[in-house]
PDB file of C-alpha atoms in Angstrom:
ATOM      1  CA  MET A 866      84.014  97.857 111.865  1.00 35.00           C
ATOM      2  CA  SER A 867      87.713  98.606 111.619  1.00 39.00           C
ATOM      3  CA  ASP A 868      89.698 100.777 109.241  1.00 41.00           C
ATOM      4  CA  GLY A 869      89.749  99.259 105.819  1.00 48.00           C
ATOM      5  CA  GLY A 870      88.316  95.982 107.146  1.00 70.00           C
ATOM      6  CA  ILE A 871      90.758  93.131 107.742  1.00 84.00           C
ATOM      7  CA  THR A 872      93.805  91.748 105.944  1.00 91.00           C
ATOM      8  CA  VAL A 873      94.831  88.136 105.950  1.00 94.00           C
ATOM      9  CA  LEU A 874      98.636  87.505 106.102  1.00 95.00           C
ATOM     10  CA  ASP A 875      99.168  84.003 104.577  1.00 94.00           C
ATOM     11  CA  GLY A 876     102.861  84.242 103.849  1.00 94.00           C
ATOM     12  CA  ASN A 877     102.603  84.996 100.075  1.00 94.00           C
ATOM     13  CA  THR A 878     104.429  88.310 100.359  1.00 93.00           C
ATOM     14  CA  LEU A 879     107.320  86.625 102.134  1.00 94.00           C
ATOM     15  CA  ARG A 880     107.701  84.024  99.391  1.00 91.00           C
ATOM     16  CA  SER A 881     108.376  86.792  96.831  1.00 89.00           C
ATOM     17  CA  LEU A 882     110.793  88.585  99.198  1.00 90.00           C
ATOM     18  CA  HIS A 883     114.426  88.611  98.081  1.00 89.00           C
ATOM     19  CA  VAL A 884     116.636  89.270 101.124  1.00 91.00           C
ATOM     20  CA  SER A 885     120.409  89.171 101.314  1.00 90.00           C
ATOM     21  CA  LEU A 886     122.802  89.968 104.117  1.00 92.00           C
ATOM     22  CA  PRO A 887     124.680  93.264 104.091  1.00 88.00           C
ATOM     23  CA  GLU A 888     127.704  93.164 101.833  1.00 86.00           C
ATOM     24  CA  ASP A 889     130.235  93.735 104.634  1.00 85.00           C
ATOM     25  CA  THR A 890     128.931  90.839 106.634  1.00 82.00           C
ATOM     26  CA  LEU A 891     131.522  88.054 107.183  1.00 88.00           C
ATOM     27  CA  THR A 892     130.074  86.203 110.204  1.00 90.00           C
ATOM     28  CA  LEU A 893     126.863  86.416 112.176  1.00 92.00           C
ATOM     29  CA  THR A 894     125.455  84.684 115.237  1.00 94.00           C
ATOM     30  CA  GLY A 895     122.255  82.723 114.985  1.00 94.00           C
ATOM     31  CA  ALA A 896     120.562  85.487 117.065  1.00 94.00           C
ATOM     32  CA  GLN A 897     121.615  88.132 114.577  1.00 95.00           C
ATOM     33  CA  VAL A 898     120.279  86.030 111.648  1.00 95.00           C
ATOM     34  CA  LEU A 899     116.891  85.637 113.416  1.00 96.00           C
ATOM     35  CA  ASP A 900     116.698  89.390 114.278  1.00 96.00           C
ATOM     36  CA  PHE A 901     117.570  90.363 110.629  1.00 96.00           C
ATOM     37  CA  ALA A 902     114.971  87.856 109.282  1.00 96.00           C
ATOM     38  CA  GLU A 903     112.228  88.991 111.695  1.00 96.00           C
ATOM     39  CA  SER A 904     112.950  92.674 110.855  1.00 96.00           C
ATOM     40  CA  LYS A 905     112.656  91.987 107.085  1.00 95.00           C
ATOM     41  CA  SER A 906     109.474  89.851 107.731  1.00 96.00           C
ATOM     42  CA  SER A 907     107.966  92.620 109.744  1.00 94.00           C
ATOM     43  CA  GLN A 908     108.531  95.193 107.008  1.00 93.00           C
ATOM     44  CA  SER A 909     106.865  92.787 104.477  1.00 93.00           C
ATOM     45  CA  LEU A 910     103.926  92.048 106.821  1.00 94.00           C
ATOM     46  CA  LEU A 911     102.463  95.550 107.267  1.00 90.00           C
ATOM     47  CA  GLY A 912     104.944  96.434 110.051  1.00 89.00           C
ATOM     48  CA  ILE A 913     103.521  93.949 112.620  1.00 90.00           C
ATOM     49  CA  SER A 914     105.808  92.437 115.281  1.00 90.00           C
ATOM     50  CA  LEU A 915     105.857  88.672 114.690  1.00 94.00           C
ATOM     51  CA  PRO A 916     103.931  87.017 117.517  1.00 94.00           C
ATOM     52  CA  PRO A 917     106.023  84.672 119.649  1.00 94.00           C
ATOM     53  CA  HIS A 918     103.920  81.594 118.720  1.00 93.00           C
ATOM     54  CA  LEU A 919     104.621  82.289 115.042  1.00 95.00           C
ATOM     55  CA  LYS A 920     108.386  82.520 115.656  1.00 95.00           C
ATOM     56  CA  SER A 921     108.566  79.397 117.813  1.00 94.00           C
ATOM     57  CA  SER A 922     106.487  77.405 115.245  1.00 94.00           C
ATOM     58  CA  ALA A 923     108.742  78.626 112.413  1.00 95.00           C
ATOM     59  CA  LEU A 924     111.822  77.530 114.364  1.00 95.00           C
ATOM     60  CA  ARG A 925     110.338  74.038 114.999  1.00 94.00           C
ATOM     61  CA  ARG A 926     110.068  73.782 111.232  1.00 94.00           C
ATOM     62  CA  MET A 927     113.805  74.298 111.140  1.00 93.00           C
ATOM     63  CA  ASN A 928     114.220  71.542 113.837  1.00 90.00           C
ATOM     64  CA  ILE A 929     115.085  74.161 116.439  1.00 87.00           C
ATOM     65  CA  ASP A 930     112.694  73.043 119.186  1.00 77.00           C
ATOM     66  CA  GLY A 931     112.690  74.104 122.752  1.00 74.00           C
ATOM     67  CA  VAL A 932     114.669  76.563 124.923  1.00 70.00           C
ATOM     68  CA  ASP A 933     117.989  74.567 124.766  1.00 74.00           C
ATOM     69  CA  ASP A 934     117.971  74.273 120.967  1.00 83.00           C
ATOM     70  CA  ASP A 935     117.035  77.951 120.567  1.00 85.00           C
ATOM     71  CA  THR A 936     119.712  79.159 122.872  1.00 88.00           C
ATOM     72  CA  SER A 937     122.318  77.009 121.290  1.00 91.00           C
ATOM     73  CA  PHE A 938     121.481  78.251 117.762  1.00 92.00           C
ATOM     74  CA  GLN A 939     121.386  81.867 118.850  1.00 92.00           C
ATOM     75  CA  ARG A 940     124.929  81.550 120.267  1.00 93.00           C
ATOM     76  CA  THR A 941     126.303  79.733 117.202  1.00 93.00           C
ATOM     77  CA  GLU A 942     128.681  81.768 114.995  1.00 94.00           C
ATOM     78  CA  LEU A 943     127.794  81.266 111.295  1.00 94.00           C
ATOM     79  CA  SER A 944     129.860  82.017 108.218  1.00 94.00           C
ATOM     80  CA  ARG A 945     128.258  84.276 105.589  1.00 93.00           C
ATOM     81  CA  GLU A 946     127.204  81.251 103.499  1.00 93.00           C
ATOM     82  CA  GLN A 947     125.682  79.504 106.551  1.00 94.00           C
ATOM     83  CA  ALA A 948     123.925  82.633 107.630  1.00 94.00           C
ATOM     84  CA  SER A 949     122.483  83.258 104.206  1.00 95.00           C
ATOM     85  CA  ARG A 950     121.178  79.701 104.141  1.00 95.00           C
ATOM     86  CA  LYS A 951     119.607  79.927 107.601  1.00 95.00           C
ATOM     87  CA  LEU A 952     118.155  83.379 106.762  1.00 95.00           C
ATOM     88  CA  GLY A 953     116.399  81.799 103.732  1.00 95.00           C
ATOM     89  CA  ASP A 954     115.254  78.785 105.772  1.00 96.00           C
ATOM     90  CA  TYR A 955     113.779  80.948 108.508  1.00 96.00           C
ATOM     91  CA  LEU A 956     111.922  83.263 106.105  1.00 96.00           C
ATOM     92  CA  SER A 957     110.500  80.165 104.317  1.00 96.00           C
ATOM     93  CA  ALA A 958     109.470  78.586 107.631  1.00 97.00           C
ATOM     94  CA  ILE A 959     107.681  81.751 108.616  1.00 97.00           C
ATOM     95  CA  ALA A 960     105.905  81.811 105.264  1.00 97.00           C
ATOM     96  CA  ASP A 961     104.922  78.094 105.548  1.00 96.00           C
ATOM     97  CA  GLU A 962     103.584  78.638 109.105  1.00 96.00           C
ATOM     98  CA  LEU A 963     101.540  81.614 107.885  1.00 96.00           C
ATOM     99  CA  LYS A 964     100.167  79.526 105.110  1.00 93.00           C
ATOM    100  CA  ASP A 965      98.923  76.908 107.591  1.00 93.00           C
ATOM    101  CA  ASN A 966      97.921  79.448 110.227  1.00 93.00           C
ATOM    102  CA  PRO A 967      97.294  82.867 108.711  1.00 95.00           C
ATOM    103  CA  LEU A 968      97.180  86.060 110.772  1.00 95.00           C
ATOM    104  CA  VAL A 969      94.148  88.365 110.575  1.00 95.00           C
ATOM    105  CA  VAL A 970      95.193  91.969 110.829  1.00 94.00           C
ATOM    106  CA  SER A 971      93.443  95.366 110.794  1.00 92.00           C
ATOM    107  CA  ILE A 972      95.264  98.530 109.761  1.00 92.00           C
ATOM    108  CA  LEU A 973      94.028 101.437 111.796  1.00 94.00           C
ATOM    109  CA  ASP A 974      94.683 104.798 110.005  1.00 93.00           C
ATOM    110  CA  GLY A 975      91.989 106.993 111.597  1.00 94.00           C
ATOM    111  CA  ASN A 976      89.377 106.698 108.770  1.00 94.00           C
ATOM    112  CA  ALA A 977      86.764 104.820 110.954  1.00 92.00           C
ATOM    113  CA  LEU A 978      87.095 107.408 113.709  1.00 94.00           C
ATOM    114  CA  ARG A 979      86.721 110.289 111.267  1.00 94.00           C
ATOM    115  CA  MET A 980      83.544 108.693 109.927  1.00 93.00           C
ATOM    116  CA  PHE A 981      82.087 108.638 113.384  1.00 90.00           C
ATOM    117  CA  LEU A 982      83.029 112.291 113.972  1.00 93.00           C
ATOM    118  CA  GLU A 983      81.625 113.465 110.679  1.00 94.00           C
ATOM    119  CA  ASP A 984      78.155 112.025 111.398  1.00 92.00           C
ATOM    120  CA  GLU A 985      76.813 113.968 114.426  1.00 91.00           C
ATOM    121  CA  ASP A 986      74.018 111.466 115.079  1.00 92.00           C
ATOM    122  CA  ASP A 987      76.327 108.575 114.872  1.00 91.00           C
ATOM    123  CA  PHE A 988      78.782 110.141 117.285  1.00 93.00           C
ATOM    124  CA  ALA A 989      76.120 111.183 119.692  1.00 93.00           C
ATOM    125  CA  MET A 990      74.659 107.632 119.838  1.00 94.00           C
ATOM    126  CA  ILE A 991      78.246 106.163 120.437  1.00 94.00           C
ATOM    127  CA  ALA A 992      78.858 108.644 123.179  1.00 94.00           C
ATOM    128  CA  GLU A 993      75.555 107.972 124.849  1.00 95.00           C
ATOM    129  CA  ASN A 994      76.113 104.205 124.752  1.00 94.00           C
ATOM    130  CA  LEU A 995      79.551 104.536 126.215  1.00 95.00           C
ATOM    131  CA  PHE A 996      78.352 106.835 128.942  1.00 95.00           C
ATOM    132  CA  THR A 997      75.542 104.474 129.886  1.00 94.00           C
ATOM    133  CA  ASP A 998      77.874 101.457 129.967  1.00 93.00           C
ATOM    134  CA  LEU A 999      80.204 103.446 132.309  1.00 93.00           C
ATOM    135  CA  ASP A1000      77.491 104.853 134.528  1.00 92.00           C
ATOM    136  CA  THR A1001      77.032 101.591 136.425  1.00 90.00           C
ATOM    137  CA  GLU A1002      75.297 103.276 139.345  1.00 88.00           C
ATOM    138  CA  ASP A1003      72.872 105.090 137.113  1.00 90.00           C
ATOM    139  CA  LYS A1004      73.778 108.474 138.725  1.00 92.00           C
ATOM    140  CA  GLY A1005      73.915 110.420 135.499  1.00 93.00           C
ATOM    141  CA  LYS A1006      77.566 111.178 136.364  1.00 94.00           C
ATOM    142  CA  ILE A1007      80.816 109.381 135.889  1.00 93.00           C
ATOM    143  CA  GLY A1008      84.414 110.192 136.890  1.00 91.00           C
ATOM    144  CA  LYS A1009      86.516 112.131 134.451  1.00 91.00           C
ATOM    145  CA  SER A1010      89.071 109.284 134.541  1.00 90.00           C
ATOM    146  CA  GLU A1011      86.404 107.066 132.951  1.00 93.00           C
ATOM    147  CA  ILE A1012      87.153 108.658 129.659  1.00 93.00           C
ATOM    148  CA  ARG A1013      90.180 106.408 129.396  1.00 93.00           C
ATOM    149  CA  ASN A1014      87.974 103.314 129.791  1.00 93.00           C
ATOM    150  CA  ALA A1015      85.451 104.781 127.181  1.00 94.00           C
ATOM    151  CA  VAL A1016      88.182 105.109 124.580  1.00 94.00           C
ATOM    152  CA  VAL A1017      89.615 101.651 125.281  1.00 92.00           C
ATOM    153  CA  HIS A1018      86.137 100.168 125.265  1.00 91.00           C
ATOM    154  CA  MET A1019      85.642 101.451 121.658  1.00 93.00           C
ATOM    155  CA  GLY A1020      88.262  98.978 120.633  1.00 91.00           C
ATOM    156  CA  VAL A1021      89.723  97.873 117.350  1.00 90.00           C
ATOM    157  CA  GLU A1022      86.229  97.363 115.809  1.00 88.00           C
ATOM    158  CA  MET A1023      85.742 101.169 115.999  1.00 92.00           C
ATOM    159  CA  GLY A1024      89.260 101.976 114.992  1.00 93.00           C
ATOM    160  CA  VAL A1025      90.983 102.432 118.377  1.00 95.00           C
ATOM    161  CA  PRO A1026      94.236 100.675 118.828  1.00 93.00           C
ATOM    162  CA  PRO A1027      95.090  98.944 122.158  1.00 92.00           C
ATOM    163  CA  LEU A1028      97.053 101.179 124.512  1.00 90.00           C
ATOM    164  CA  GLU A1029     100.023  98.841 124.642  1.00 89.00           C
ATOM    165  CA  GLU A1030     100.352  99.088 120.838  1.00 87.00           C
ATOM    166  CA  PHE A1031      99.915 102.816 120.545  1.00 92.00           C
ATOM    167  CA  PRO A1032     101.511 104.600 123.533  1.00 92.00           C
ATOM    168  CA  LEU A1033     100.727 107.977 121.967  1.00 94.00           C
ATOM    169  CA  LEU A1034      97.096 107.416 123.035  1.00 94.00           C
ATOM    170  CA  ASN A1035      98.158 107.762 126.580  1.00 93.00           C
ATOM    171  CA  ASP A1036      99.715 111.102 125.844  1.00 94.00           C
ATOM    172  CA  ILE A1037      96.540 112.286 124.076  1.00 95.00           C
ATOM    173  CA  LEU A1038      94.457 111.246 127.125  1.00 94.00           C
ATOM    174  CA  LYS A1039      96.696 113.048 129.585  1.00 93.00           C
ATOM    175  CA  LYS A1040      96.710 116.161 127.436  1.00 93.00           C
ATOM    176  CA  HIS A1041      92.959 116.344 127.767  1.00 92.00           C
ATOM    177  CA  GLY A1042      93.065 115.934 131.536  1.00 88.00           C
ATOM    178  CA  VAL A1043      91.584 112.507 131.885  1.00 86.00           C
ATOM    179  CA  GLU A1044      93.622 111.902 135.087  1.00 83.00           C
ATOM    180  CA  GLU A1045      92.176 114.954 136.834  1.00 85.00           C
ATOM    181  CA  GLU A1046      89.571 114.790 139.578  1.00 86.00           C
ATOM    182  CA  GLY A1047      85.932 115.566 138.800  1.00 89.00           C
ATOM    183  CA  GLU A1048      82.731 114.187 137.412  1.00 91.00           C
ATOM    184  CA  LEU A1049      81.132 114.508 133.943  1.00 93.00           C
ATOM    185  CA  GLY A1050      77.467 114.473 132.918  1.00 94.00           C
ATOM    186  CA  GLN A1051      76.552 112.906 129.604  1.00 93.00           C
ATOM    187  CA  SER A1052      76.895 116.162 127.490  1.00 94.00           C
ATOM    188  CA  GLN A1053      80.226 117.014 129.157  1.00 94.00           C
ATOM    189  CA  PHE A1054      81.481 113.545 128.508  1.00 94.00           C
ATOM    190  CA  ALA A1055      80.641 113.799 124.818  1.00 94.00           C
ATOM    191  CA  GLU A1056      82.247 117.267 124.583  1.00 94.00           C
ATOM    192  CA  LEU A1057      85.481 115.924 126.045  1.00 94.00           C
ATOM    193  CA  LEU A1058      85.434 112.633 124.091  1.00 95.00           C
ATOM    194  CA  GLN A1059      85.107 114.422 120.741  1.00 95.00           C
ATOM    195  CA  PRO A1060      88.518 116.229 120.594  1.00 96.00           C
ATOM    196  CA  ILE A1061      90.210 113.100 122.030  1.00 96.00           C
ATOM    197  CA  ILE A1062      88.901 111.041 119.142  1.00 96.00           C
ATOM    198  CA  GLN A1063      89.742 113.714 116.615  1.00 96.00           C
ATOM    199  CA  GLU A1064      93.284 113.927 117.884  1.00 96.00           C
ATOM    200  CA  LEU A1065      93.653 110.151 117.915  1.00 97.00           C
ATOM    201  CA  ALA A1066      92.304 109.965 114.324  1.00 96.00           C
ATOM    202  CA  ASP A1067      94.869 112.617 113.232  1.00 96.00           C
ATOM    203  CA  ALA A1068      97.686 110.693 114.985  1.00 96.00           C
ATOM    204  CA  LEU A1069      96.690 107.462 113.265  1.00 95.00           C
ATOM    205  CA  ALA A1070      96.568 109.208 109.903  1.00 94.00           C
ATOM    206  CA  LYS A1071     100.292 110.000 110.443  1.00 94.00           C
ATOM    207  CA  LYS A1072     101.342 106.632 111.894  1.00 91.00           C
ATOM    208  CA  HIS A1073      99.165 103.669 111.029  1.00 91.00           C
ATOM    209  CA  VAL A1074      98.872 100.798 113.488  1.00 91.00           C
ATOM    210  CA  ALA A1075      98.512  97.091 112.506  1.00 91.00           C
ATOM    211  CA  VAL A1076      96.607  95.054 115.052  1.00 92.00           C
ATOM    212  CA  ILE A1077      96.454  91.310 115.032  1.00 93.00           C
ATOM    213  CA  HIS A1078      92.993  89.884 115.829  1.00 91.00           C
ATOM    214  CA  LYS A1079      92.541  86.874 117.998  1.00 89.00           C
ATOM    215  CA  ILE A1080      91.070  84.916 115.112  1.00 91.00           C
ATOM    216  CA  LYS A1081      92.062  81.496 113.779  1.00 92.00           C
ATOM    217  CA  ILE A1082      91.512  80.798 110.155  1.00 94.00           C
ATOM    218  CA  VAL A1083      90.769  77.107 109.497  1.00 95.00           C
ATOM    219  CA  ASN A1084      91.685  76.417 105.952  1.00 95.00           C
ATOM    220  CA  GLY A1085      92.109  72.689 105.642  1.00 95.00           C
ATOM    221  CA  SER A1086      95.858  72.595 105.918  1.00 94.00           C
ATOM    222  CA  GLU A1087      95.840  70.751 109.295  1.00 94.00           C
ATOM    223  CA  ILE A1088      93.450  68.139 107.954  1.00 96.00           C
ATOM    224  CA  ARG A1089      95.810  67.498 105.028  1.00 95.00           C
ATOM    225  CA  LYS A1090      98.713  66.951 107.522  1.00 93.00           C
ATOM    226  CA  VAL A1091      96.491  64.360 109.307  1.00 94.00           C
ATOM    227  CA  LEU A1092      95.659  62.579 106.050  1.00 95.00           C
ATOM    228  CA  ALA A1093      99.404  62.502 105.244  1.00 95.00           C
ATOM    229  CA  ASN A1094     100.261  61.098 108.729  1.00 94.00           C
ATOM    230  CA  GLU A1095      99.244  57.404 108.827  1.00 91.00           C
ATOM    231  CA  LYS A1096      99.585  57.117 112.585  1.00 93.00           C
ATOM    232  CA  LYS A1097      97.329  60.133 113.337  1.00 92.00           C
ATOM    233  CA  LEU A1098      94.824  58.977 110.711  1.00 92.00           C
ATOM    234  CA  ASN A1099      94.768  55.437 111.987  1.00 92.00           C
ATOM    235  CA  ASP A1100      94.364  56.762 115.567  1.00 92.00           C
ATOM    236  CA  ALA A1101      91.396  58.793 114.529  1.00 91.00           C
ATOM    237  CA  ILE A1102      89.814  55.919 112.581  1.00 90.00           C
ATOM    238  CA  ALA A1103      90.239  53.605 115.581  1.00 90.00           C
ATOM    239  CA  LYS A1104      88.473  56.155 117.736  1.00 90.00           C
ATOM    240  CA  ALA A1105      85.656  56.593 115.306  1.00 88.00           C
ATOM    241  CA  LEU A1106      85.249  52.838 114.964  1.00 84.00           C
ATOM    242  CA  GLN A1107      84.477  52.552 118.654  1.00 83.00           C
ATOM    243  CA  GLY A1108      81.212  54.456 117.926  1.00 66.00           C
ATOM    244  CA  LYS A1109      80.488  52.030 115.048  1.00 62.00           C
ATOM    245  CA  HIS A1110      80.664  49.074 117.433  1.00 59.00           C
ATOM    246  CA  LYS A1111      78.405  50.746 120.058  1.00 60.00           C
ATOM    247  CA  ASN A1112      75.222  51.529 118.046  1.00 61.00           C
ATOM    248  CA  ASP A1113      73.357  50.896 114.867  1.00 66.00           C
ATOM    249  CA  GLN A1114      73.468  54.333 113.383  1.00 74.00           C
ATOM    250  CA  LYS A1115      74.389  54.888 109.684  1.00 80.00           C
ATOM    251  CA  SER A1116      78.100  55.241 109.186  1.00 83.00           C
ATOM    252  CA  THR A1117      77.747  58.852 108.085  1.00 86.00           C
ATOM    253  CA  GLU A1118      75.904  59.613 111.308  1.00 85.00           C
ATOM    254  CA  ILE A1119      78.580  57.882 113.418  1.00 87.00           C
ATOM    255  CA  ILE A1120      81.372  59.810 111.673  1.00 90.00           C
ATOM    256  CA  ARG A1121      79.485  63.131 111.884  1.00 91.00           C
ATOM    257  CA  ASP A1122      79.003  62.647 115.593  1.00 91.00           C
ATOM    258  CA  PHE A1123      82.685  61.665 116.046  1.00 92.00           C
ATOM    259  CA  LEU A1124      83.915  64.727 114.065  1.00 94.00           C
ATOM    260  CA  GLU A1125      81.643  67.184 115.920  1.00 92.00           C
ATOM    261  CA  LYS A1126      83.130  65.960 119.205  1.00 92.00           C
ATOM    262  CA  ASN A1127      86.709  65.392 118.113  1.00 93.00           C
ATOM    263  CA  GLY A1128      87.134  67.293 114.879  1.00 92.00           C
ATOM    264  CA  LYS A1129      89.322  70.086 116.380  1.00 91.00           C
ATOM    265  CA  GLU A1130      92.165  67.537 116.977  1.00 92.00           C
ATOM    266  CA  LEU A1131      91.944  66.734 113.222  1.00 94.00           C
ATOM    267  CA  GLY A1132      92.085  70.348 112.082  1.00 94.00           C
ATOM    268  CA  LEU A1133      88.313  71.030 111.788  1.00 95.00           C
ATOM    269  CA  PRO A1134      86.753  74.141 113.187  1.00 92.00           C
ATOM    270  CA  PRO A1135      84.863  73.684 116.511  1.00 88.00           C
ATOM    271  CA  SER A1136      81.415  72.506 115.665  1.00 82.00           C
ATOM    272  CA  GLU A1137      79.900  75.111 117.996  1.00 78.00           C
ATOM    273  CA  ALA A1138      81.997  77.962 116.521  1.00 66.00           C
ATOM    274  CA  ASN A1139      79.416  79.718 114.254  1.00 80.00           C
ATOM    275  CA  GLU A1140      76.803  79.154 111.650  1.00 87.00           C
ATOM    276  CA  ALA A1141      79.425  78.731 108.928  1.00 88.00           C
ATOM    277  CA  VAL A1142      80.613  75.555 110.587  1.00 92.00           C
ATOM    278  CA  ILE A1143      77.051  74.100 110.659  1.00 91.00           C
ATOM    279  CA  LEU A1144      76.755  74.857 106.913  1.00 91.00           C
ATOM    280  CA  LEU A1145      80.176  73.337 106.288  1.00 93.00           C
ATOM    281  CA  TYR A1146      79.180  70.055 107.962  1.00 93.00           C
ATOM    282  CA  ASP A1147      75.824  70.021 106.060  1.00 91.00           C
ATOM    283  CA  ALA A1148      77.531  70.642 102.693  1.00 90.00           C
ATOM    284  CA  VAL A1149      80.057  67.801 103.284  1.00 92.00           C
ATOM    285  CA  PHE A1150      77.627  65.194 104.527  1.00 90.00           C
ATOM    286  CA  THR A1151      74.995  66.024 101.924  1.00 87.00           C
ATOM    287  CA  ASP A1152      77.633  65.334  99.323  1.00 79.00           C
ATOM    288  CA  ILE A1153      78.341  61.899 100.774  1.00 80.00           C
ATOM    289  CA  ASP A1154      76.273  58.912  99.728  1.00 62.00           C
ATOM    290  CA  SER A1155      73.686  58.711 102.597  1.00 54.00           C
ATOM    291  CA  GLY A1156      72.971  55.045 101.806  1.00 52.00           C
ATOM    292  CA  ARG A1157      76.231  53.932 103.452  1.00 55.00           C
ATOM    293  CA  ASP A1158      75.085  52.503 106.881  1.00 53.00           C
ATOM    294  CA  ALA A1159      76.542  50.886 109.992  1.00 51.00           C
ATOM    295  CA  SER A1160      76.839  47.506 108.253  1.00 60.00           C
ATOM    296  CA  LEU A1161      79.976  48.709 106.374  1.00 68.00           C
ATOM    297  CA  GLU A1162      83.060  46.567 106.925  1.00 78.00           C
ATOM    298  CA  GLU A1163      85.810  48.238 108.743  1.00 81.00           C
ATOM    299  CA  ASP A1164      87.912  48.797 105.582  1.00 86.00           C
ATOM    300  CA  ASP A1165      85.002  50.562 103.925  1.00 87.00           C
ATOM    301  CA  PHE A1166      84.403  52.570 107.048  1.00 86.00           C
ATOM    302  CA  ARG A1167      88.035  53.658 106.994  1.00 88.00           C
ATOM    303  CA  LYS A1168      87.691  54.721 103.367  1.00 90.00           C
ATOM    304  CA  LEU A1169      84.516  56.697 104.053  1.00 91.00           C
ATOM    305  CA  LEU A1170      86.167  58.581 106.951  1.00 92.00           C
ATOM    306  CA  ARG A1171      89.147  59.448 104.790  1.00 93.00           C
ATOM    307  CA  GLU A1172      86.843  60.563 102.032  1.00 93.00           C
ATOM    308  CA  ILE A1173      84.928  62.756 104.432  1.00 95.00           C
ATOM    309  CA  LEU A1174      88.092  64.398 105.718  1.00 96.00           C
ATOM    310  CA  GLU A1175      89.302  65.040 102.173  1.00 96.00           C
ATOM    311  CA  LYS A1176      85.990  66.687 101.422  1.00 95.00           C
ATOM    312  CA  PHE A1177      86.314  68.918 104.553  1.00 96.00           C
ATOM    313  CA  ALA A1178      89.870  69.893 103.398  1.00 96.00           C
ATOM    314  CA  GLU A1179      88.580  70.814  99.911  1.00 96.00           C
ATOM    315  CA  GLN A1180      85.694  72.850 101.295  1.00 95.00           C
ATOM    316  CA  LEU A1181      87.918  74.697 103.829  1.00 96.00           C
ATOM    317  CA  GLU A1182      90.502  75.459 101.195  1.00 94.00           C
ATOM    318  CA  ALA A1183      87.909  77.006  99.033  1.00 94.00           C
ATOM    319  CA  ASN A1184      86.021  78.667 101.929  1.00 93.00           C
ATOM    320  CA  PRO A1185      88.047  79.035 105.101  1.00 94.00           C
ATOM    321  CA  VAL A1186      86.248  79.418 108.416  1.00 93.00           C
ATOM    322  CA  TYR A1187      87.111  82.246 110.747  1.00 91.00           C
ATOM    323  CA  CYS A1188      86.944  81.267 114.453  1.00 89.00           C
ATOM    324  CA  ASP A1189      87.058  83.907 117.261  1.00 86.00           C
ATOM    325  CA  LEU A1190      89.582  82.632 119.831  1.00 79.00           C
ATOM    326  CA  ASP A1191      87.933  84.824 122.449  1.00 70.00           C
ATOM    327  CA  GLY A1192      84.586  83.255 121.726  1.00 57.00           C
TER     328      GLY A1192
END
C-alpha cells in the first residue's frame, strides 16, 4: 500500500495549462524554453521531475531527434514569438506523450507510516518480518547499520521514499545512530525503528514526495498507431499469414497464437504479464465469430486481424492494463 494509492498522469492537466513567457522576455535560447516548459510541467504534475525518456519522446514529437538536433535547438536564439510557439509545442508534446504512455505516481505524505505506528500489532509484525529478513545467519542479532536496509526495504508500498529522492531520510538515519558500531536483538531493533519511522512520517507530512512507479499502462494508443500505419499493419499481417500457411488451425486460433507471441510489438500487453491480460484475450476472442477458420482467403484473414486489433484497442481504452516493468 502507498499513501493515497496511486495517481495516473495522462497529460490532461497540461492541456488545460495556460503558460506565457515573462513579460520582460525579448529573446530566449532553446535550452531556456525547454527548462521553462519543464518547470511549469513539473508544477502541474505533482512536482515530479520529468523522466528523461518522457522529455526525449516529447522532443521527437517536435522533430527534434537525437543528440545533434537537441544540442542545435538548445543553442538556437529565439524571438519572443518563436519561443512562445516552441513553449506551447513542447507542452503539447509532453501532454500527448503522457496520453500514450501515462505515468503512475504515488504521493507519499506520511499517512501510511502513521497507520503502521498507530497499530501496535501491525508495527510489531512489520518489525519482526524486517528483522527476520535481515538476520540471514539466524543469529538473533543484526548490525545496527542494518536499520538503513530495513527502512529502504519497506519501500514505496509502505510509504517510504527512495533515498535518492528524499535525502532528508539519510539525515534522520544518521541522527538515530545507524552508522554506529554494535548489534541489535529483535526488540532493540523495533525500539530503534519506531522513532525513525515516526520522524520520517512527520517529515513527509511537511514535504510530500511524488514517486514514479515502474509501471507501464497499456491503453490501446499504440495499437491505434499501428492500425493507422499501413506499413506496420501490413508487416504484422504478413507475419501472421505465415502461421496460416503452416497449419490447419482456425484463423482465430492462428491470430491469437501470433498475438500472444508478437503482440508487444503491436502495442498489446505481454501475454504473460498478469491475469488481466488473459481475461483481455478471452474477452476479445470470445467476441469474434469462432466459425471463421483457416480456409479464409487472405483478404478476409487481413480483415479479421484488423478487426481483432480494433477490438483490443477498444477494450484497452475502456480498461487499461497495468504492467510491472520490474516483473
